[in-house]
Short mmCIF file of C-alpha atoms in Angstrom, two decimals:
data_model
loop_
_atom_site.label_atom_id
_atom_site.label_comp_id
_atom_site.label_asym_id
_atom_site.label_seq_id
_atom_site.Cartn_x
_atom_site.Cartn_y
_atom_site.Cartn_z
CA MET A 1 67.69 112.34 110.64
CA LYS A 2 66.24 109.07 109.78
CA SER A 3 63.67 108.03 112.24
CA THR A 4 64.37 104.62 114.09
CA ARG A 5 61.55 102.14 113.28
CA VAL A 6 60.55 99.83 116.20
CA LEU A 7 58.46 96.63 116.49
CA VAL A 8 57.17 96.52 120.36
CA VAL A 9 56.72 92.86 121.40
CA ASP A 10 55.34 91.96 124.74
CA ASP A 11 52.51 89.68 125.88
CA HIS A 12 51.28 92.16 128.80
CA ALA A 13 49.09 94.48 126.61
CA LEU A 14 49.55 97.46 129.21
CA PHE A 15 53.38 97.30 129.16
CA ARG A 16 53.30 96.83 125.52
CA LYS A 17 51.17 99.86 124.59
CA GLY A 18 52.86 101.99 127.50
CA VAL A 19 56.35 101.37 126.00
CA ALA A 20 54.88 101.91 122.63
CA GLY A 21 53.51 105.14 123.49
CA LEU A 22 56.96 106.43 125.03
CA LEU A 23 58.51 105.83 121.80
CA ARG A 24 55.46 107.46 119.64
CA ASP A 25 56.10 110.79 122.02
CA ALA A 26 59.65 110.59 121.69
CA GLU A 27 61.68 112.57 119.24
CA GLY A 28 63.47 109.91 116.39
CA PHE A 29 61.02 106.80 116.60
CA ILE A 30 58.42 105.25 114.65
CA VAL A 31 56.24 102.31 116.01
CA VAL A 32 55.78 100.25 112.97
CA GLY A 33 53.67 97.63 114.91
CA GLU A 34 53.22 95.69 118.16
CA ALA A 35 53.01 92.03 118.64
CA ARG A 36 51.62 89.98 121.69
CA ASP A 37 54.02 86.71 121.32
CA GLY A 38 57.03 85.38 119.38
CA ARG A 39 55.11 83.81 116.75
CA GLU A 40 53.42 87.21 115.93
CA ALA A 41 56.82 88.84 116.14
CA VAL A 42 58.54 86.86 113.83
CA ALA A 43 55.76 87.37 111.09
CA LYS A 44 55.81 91.27 111.59
CA ALA A 45 59.38 91.63 111.70
CA GLN A 46 59.35 89.92 108.20
CA ALA A 47 56.09 91.84 106.89
CA LEU A 48 57.30 95.22 108.49
CA THR A 49 61.43 95.23 108.45
CA PRO A 50 61.86 97.34 111.48
CA ASP A 51 65.30 98.71 112.47
CA VAL A 52 64.76 97.34 115.96
CA VAL A 53 62.57 94.45 117.54
CA LEU A 54 61.91 95.36 121.32
CA MET A 55 60.95 91.95 122.85
CA ASP A 56 60.23 90.52 126.04
CA VAL A 57 62.30 87.16 126.81
CA TYR A 58 59.07 85.58 128.66
CA MET A 59 55.92 85.16 126.42
CA PRO A 60 53.34 82.41 125.83
CA GLY A 61 53.48 80.22 123.18
CA MET A 62 56.88 81.13 121.25
CA ASP A 63 58.98 82.89 123.73
CA GLY A 64 61.73 85.73 123.09
CA LEU A 65 64.70 83.26 122.81
CA GLU A 66 63.09 81.33 119.75
CA ALA A 67 61.85 84.29 118.12
CA ALA A 68 65.31 86.08 118.20
CA ARG A 69 66.52 83.07 116.69
CA ARG A 70 63.87 82.74 113.82
CA ILE A 71 64.08 86.78 113.41
CA GLY A 72 67.67 86.76 113.19
CA GLN A 73 67.57 84.03 110.33
CA ALA A 74 64.71 85.58 108.43
CA VAL A 75 65.60 89.19 108.69
CA PRO A 76 69.37 89.48 109.61
CA SER A 77 69.39 93.10 109.27
CA VAL A 78 67.03 93.55 112.38
CA ARG A 79 68.51 94.70 115.47
CA ILE A 80 66.87 92.56 118.61
CA VAL A 81 66.72 94.29 122.00
CA MET A 82 65.74 92.00 124.70
CA LEU A 83 63.38 93.00 127.58
CA THR A 84 63.78 91.27 131.14
CA ILE A 85 63.32 91.74 134.64
CA SER A 86 66.90 90.70 135.50
CA GLU A 87 70.18 90.38 133.71
CA GLU A 88 70.77 87.30 135.63
CA ASP A 89 67.96 85.54 133.40
CA GLN A 90 69.32 82.22 131.81
CA ASN A 91 67.20 82.92 128.73
CA LEU A 92 68.29 86.26 128.35
CA PHE A 93 71.77 84.91 128.32
CA GLU A 94 70.52 82.20 125.73
CA ALA A 95 69.16 85.07 123.72
CA LEU A 96 72.40 86.93 123.54
CA LYS A 97 74.05 83.83 122.44
CA ALA A 98 71.34 83.16 119.63
CA GLY A 99 72.28 86.86 118.07
CA ALA A 100 70.29 89.38 120.19
CA HIS A 101 72.36 92.85 120.16
CA GLY A 102 71.47 93.76 123.52
CA TYR A 103 68.84 93.92 126.52
CA LEU A 104 67.11 96.35 128.83
CA LEU A 105 65.76 95.78 132.31
CA LYS A 106 61.92 96.56 132.39
CA SER A 107 62.61 99.00 134.84
CA VAL A 108 64.88 101.37 132.84
CA GLU A 109 64.19 104.97 132.68
CA PRO A 110 62.55 106.39 129.46
CA GLU A 111 65.82 108.25 128.58
CA GLU A 112 67.90 105.34 128.80
CA LEU A 113 65.61 103.47 127.01
CA PHE A 114 65.74 105.75 123.70
CA ARG A 115 69.61 106.17 124.35
CA THR A 116 70.02 102.29 124.22
CA LEU A 117 67.85 102.05 121.20
CA ARG A 118 69.72 104.88 119.10
CA GLY A 119 73.06 103.06 120.15
CA ILE A 120 71.78 99.62 118.94
CA VAL A 121 71.07 100.86 115.71
CA ARG A 122 74.48 102.45 115.27
CA GLY A 123 75.78 98.97 115.67
CA GLU A 124 76.72 99.19 119.48
CA ALA A 125 76.29 96.25 121.74
CA PHE A 126 75.01 97.09 125.28
CA LEU A 127 76.19 94.36 127.68
CA THR A 128 77.38 94.93 131.39
CA PRO A 129 80.92 93.43 132.81
CA SER A 130 78.68 90.33 134.30
CA MET A 131 76.81 89.52 131.26
CA ALA A 132 79.85 89.89 129.12
CA THR A 133 81.86 87.31 131.33
CA LYS A 134 79.25 85.05 130.98
CA LEU A 135 79.10 85.43 127.49
CA VAL A 136 83.00 84.83 127.01
CA ASP A 137 83.20 82.10 129.42
CA GLU A 138 80.45 80.22 127.91
CA PHE A 139 81.55 80.17 124.34
CA THR A 140 85.14 79.73 125.07
CA ARG A 141 84.01 76.54 127.15
CA ARG A 142 81.97 75.33 124.16
CA ARG A 143 85.22 75.74 121.74
CA GLY A 144 87.68 74.24 124.36
CA VAL A 145 90.23 77.11 123.83
CA GLU A 146 92.65 79.24 126.15
CA ALA A 147 90.51 82.29 126.64
CA ALA A 148 93.29 84.64 125.43
CA ALA A 149 95.11 82.66 122.95
CA PRO A 150 92.92 83.16 119.88
CA ALA A 151 93.80 87.00 119.76
CA GLY A 152 97.23 86.42 118.98
CA SER A 153 96.68 85.46 115.59
CA MET A 154 94.95 88.58 114.41
CA SER A 155 96.57 90.89 111.82
CA PRO A 156 97.17 94.85 112.41
CA ARG A 157 93.99 95.72 110.23
CA GLU A 158 91.85 93.30 112.32
CA TRP A 159 92.69 94.83 115.58
CA GLU A 160 91.89 98.21 114.05
CA VAL A 161 88.37 96.75 112.81
CA LEU A 162 87.95 95.20 116.27
CA GLU A 163 88.59 98.57 118.07
CA LEU A 164 86.16 100.49 115.73
CA LEU A 165 83.55 97.55 116.51
CA THR A 166 83.79 97.98 120.26
CA ARG A 167 83.18 101.64 119.64
CA GLY A 168 79.88 101.14 118.14
CA ALA A 169 80.83 101.52 114.42
CA VAL A 170 78.74 99.74 111.84
CA ASN A 171 80.40 98.26 108.69
CA LYS A 172 80.16 101.48 106.56
CA GLU A 173 81.71 103.89 109.32
CA ILE A 174 84.43 101.13 109.60
CA ALA A 175 85.04 101.25 105.94
CA ALA A 176 85.17 104.99 105.82
CA ALA A 177 87.55 105.12 108.83
CA LEU A 178 89.89 102.54 107.58
CA ARG A 179 89.51 103.72 103.80
CA ILE A 180 88.26 99.90 102.52
CA SER A 181 85.47 98.78 101.13
CA GLU A 182 82.39 97.33 103.19
CA ASN A 183 83.21 93.74 101.59
CA THR A 184 86.50 94.14 103.29
CA VAL A 185 85.18 94.95 106.61
CA LYS A 186 82.81 92.08 106.21
CA ASN A 187 85.79 89.68 105.40
CA HIS A 188 87.75 91.00 108.40
CA LEU A 189 84.88 90.64 110.84
CA LYS A 190 84.38 87.15 109.61
CA SER A 191 87.94 86.47 110.11
CA ILE A 192 87.80 88.07 113.46
CA MET A 193 84.83 85.97 114.57
CA ASP A 194 86.64 82.76 113.30
CA LYS A 195 89.80 83.45 115.20
CA LEU A 196 88.18 84.59 118.45
CA HIS A 197 85.75 81.43 118.00
CA ALA A 198 82.68 84.03 118.37
CA GLU A 199 79.30 83.33 116.75
CA ASN A 200 78.24 86.81 116.15
CA ARG A 201 79.32 90.46 116.63
CA VAL A 202 77.75 90.46 120.15
CA GLN A 203 80.20 87.62 121.20
CA VAL A 204 82.94 89.59 119.68
CA VAL A 205 82.41 92.81 121.52
CA ALA A 206 81.95 90.80 124.80
CA TYR A 207 85.18 89.06 124.28
CA ALA A 208 87.05 92.19 123.43
CA LEU A 209 85.66 94.05 126.36
CA ARG A 210 85.92 91.11 128.95
CA LYS A 211 89.64 90.54 128.12
CA GLY A 212 90.43 94.08 127.32
CA LEU A 213 91.76 93.56 124.01
CA VAL A 214 91.21 97.26 122.68
CA ARG A 215 92.97 98.69 125.60
CA ARG A 216 96.44 97.52 124.16
CA SER A 217 98.45 98.22 121.16
CA PRO A 218 98.02 95.84 118.27
CA PRO A 219 100.77 93.53 118.30
CA SER A 220 103.70 94.30 115.98
#
């Protein structure tokens, strides 16, 4: 099994090195580098192309929010997981809207850290119900649409893609399950995001979980 390559970003050296040490000792992880702030994180993400960037929300200079935006634009294949002391943090919310794939509380147990990072690499989005609700409320408010309306125009195939997406499947796995090409999967995902007025996969998953879309049969 391929090891997950991680870049650890935090301005507190003791915490950063502690997390890096845990990952180095755990099976299936390689720490490719560490960074002290957002600017260094962006540079190292571009140079090292890790699978995951594990990054603090608050840092001096360039914070995690701006770094998440820049990393997402420069290295879109990288998964970004934010570190925070509270899931009620507004900057955490902004980072998830900007494209971060999930978050972890700094009080998390090591095994949950490992489990979450493995899931993120598989394409899963880690959101609590409260955070999913906040994301859905925000992007539906910004689009000025009725929360449940957009899903009505989705095709049966798009419903299948959506269900697999919420189970954590990545494009390659969705393609194999539905016996279609990865390019076709990408086209379906773009259509789903357009119809749900979502800006990224995290928002799609948040919407689906919040509204219970995948717990009902696709419309005929």
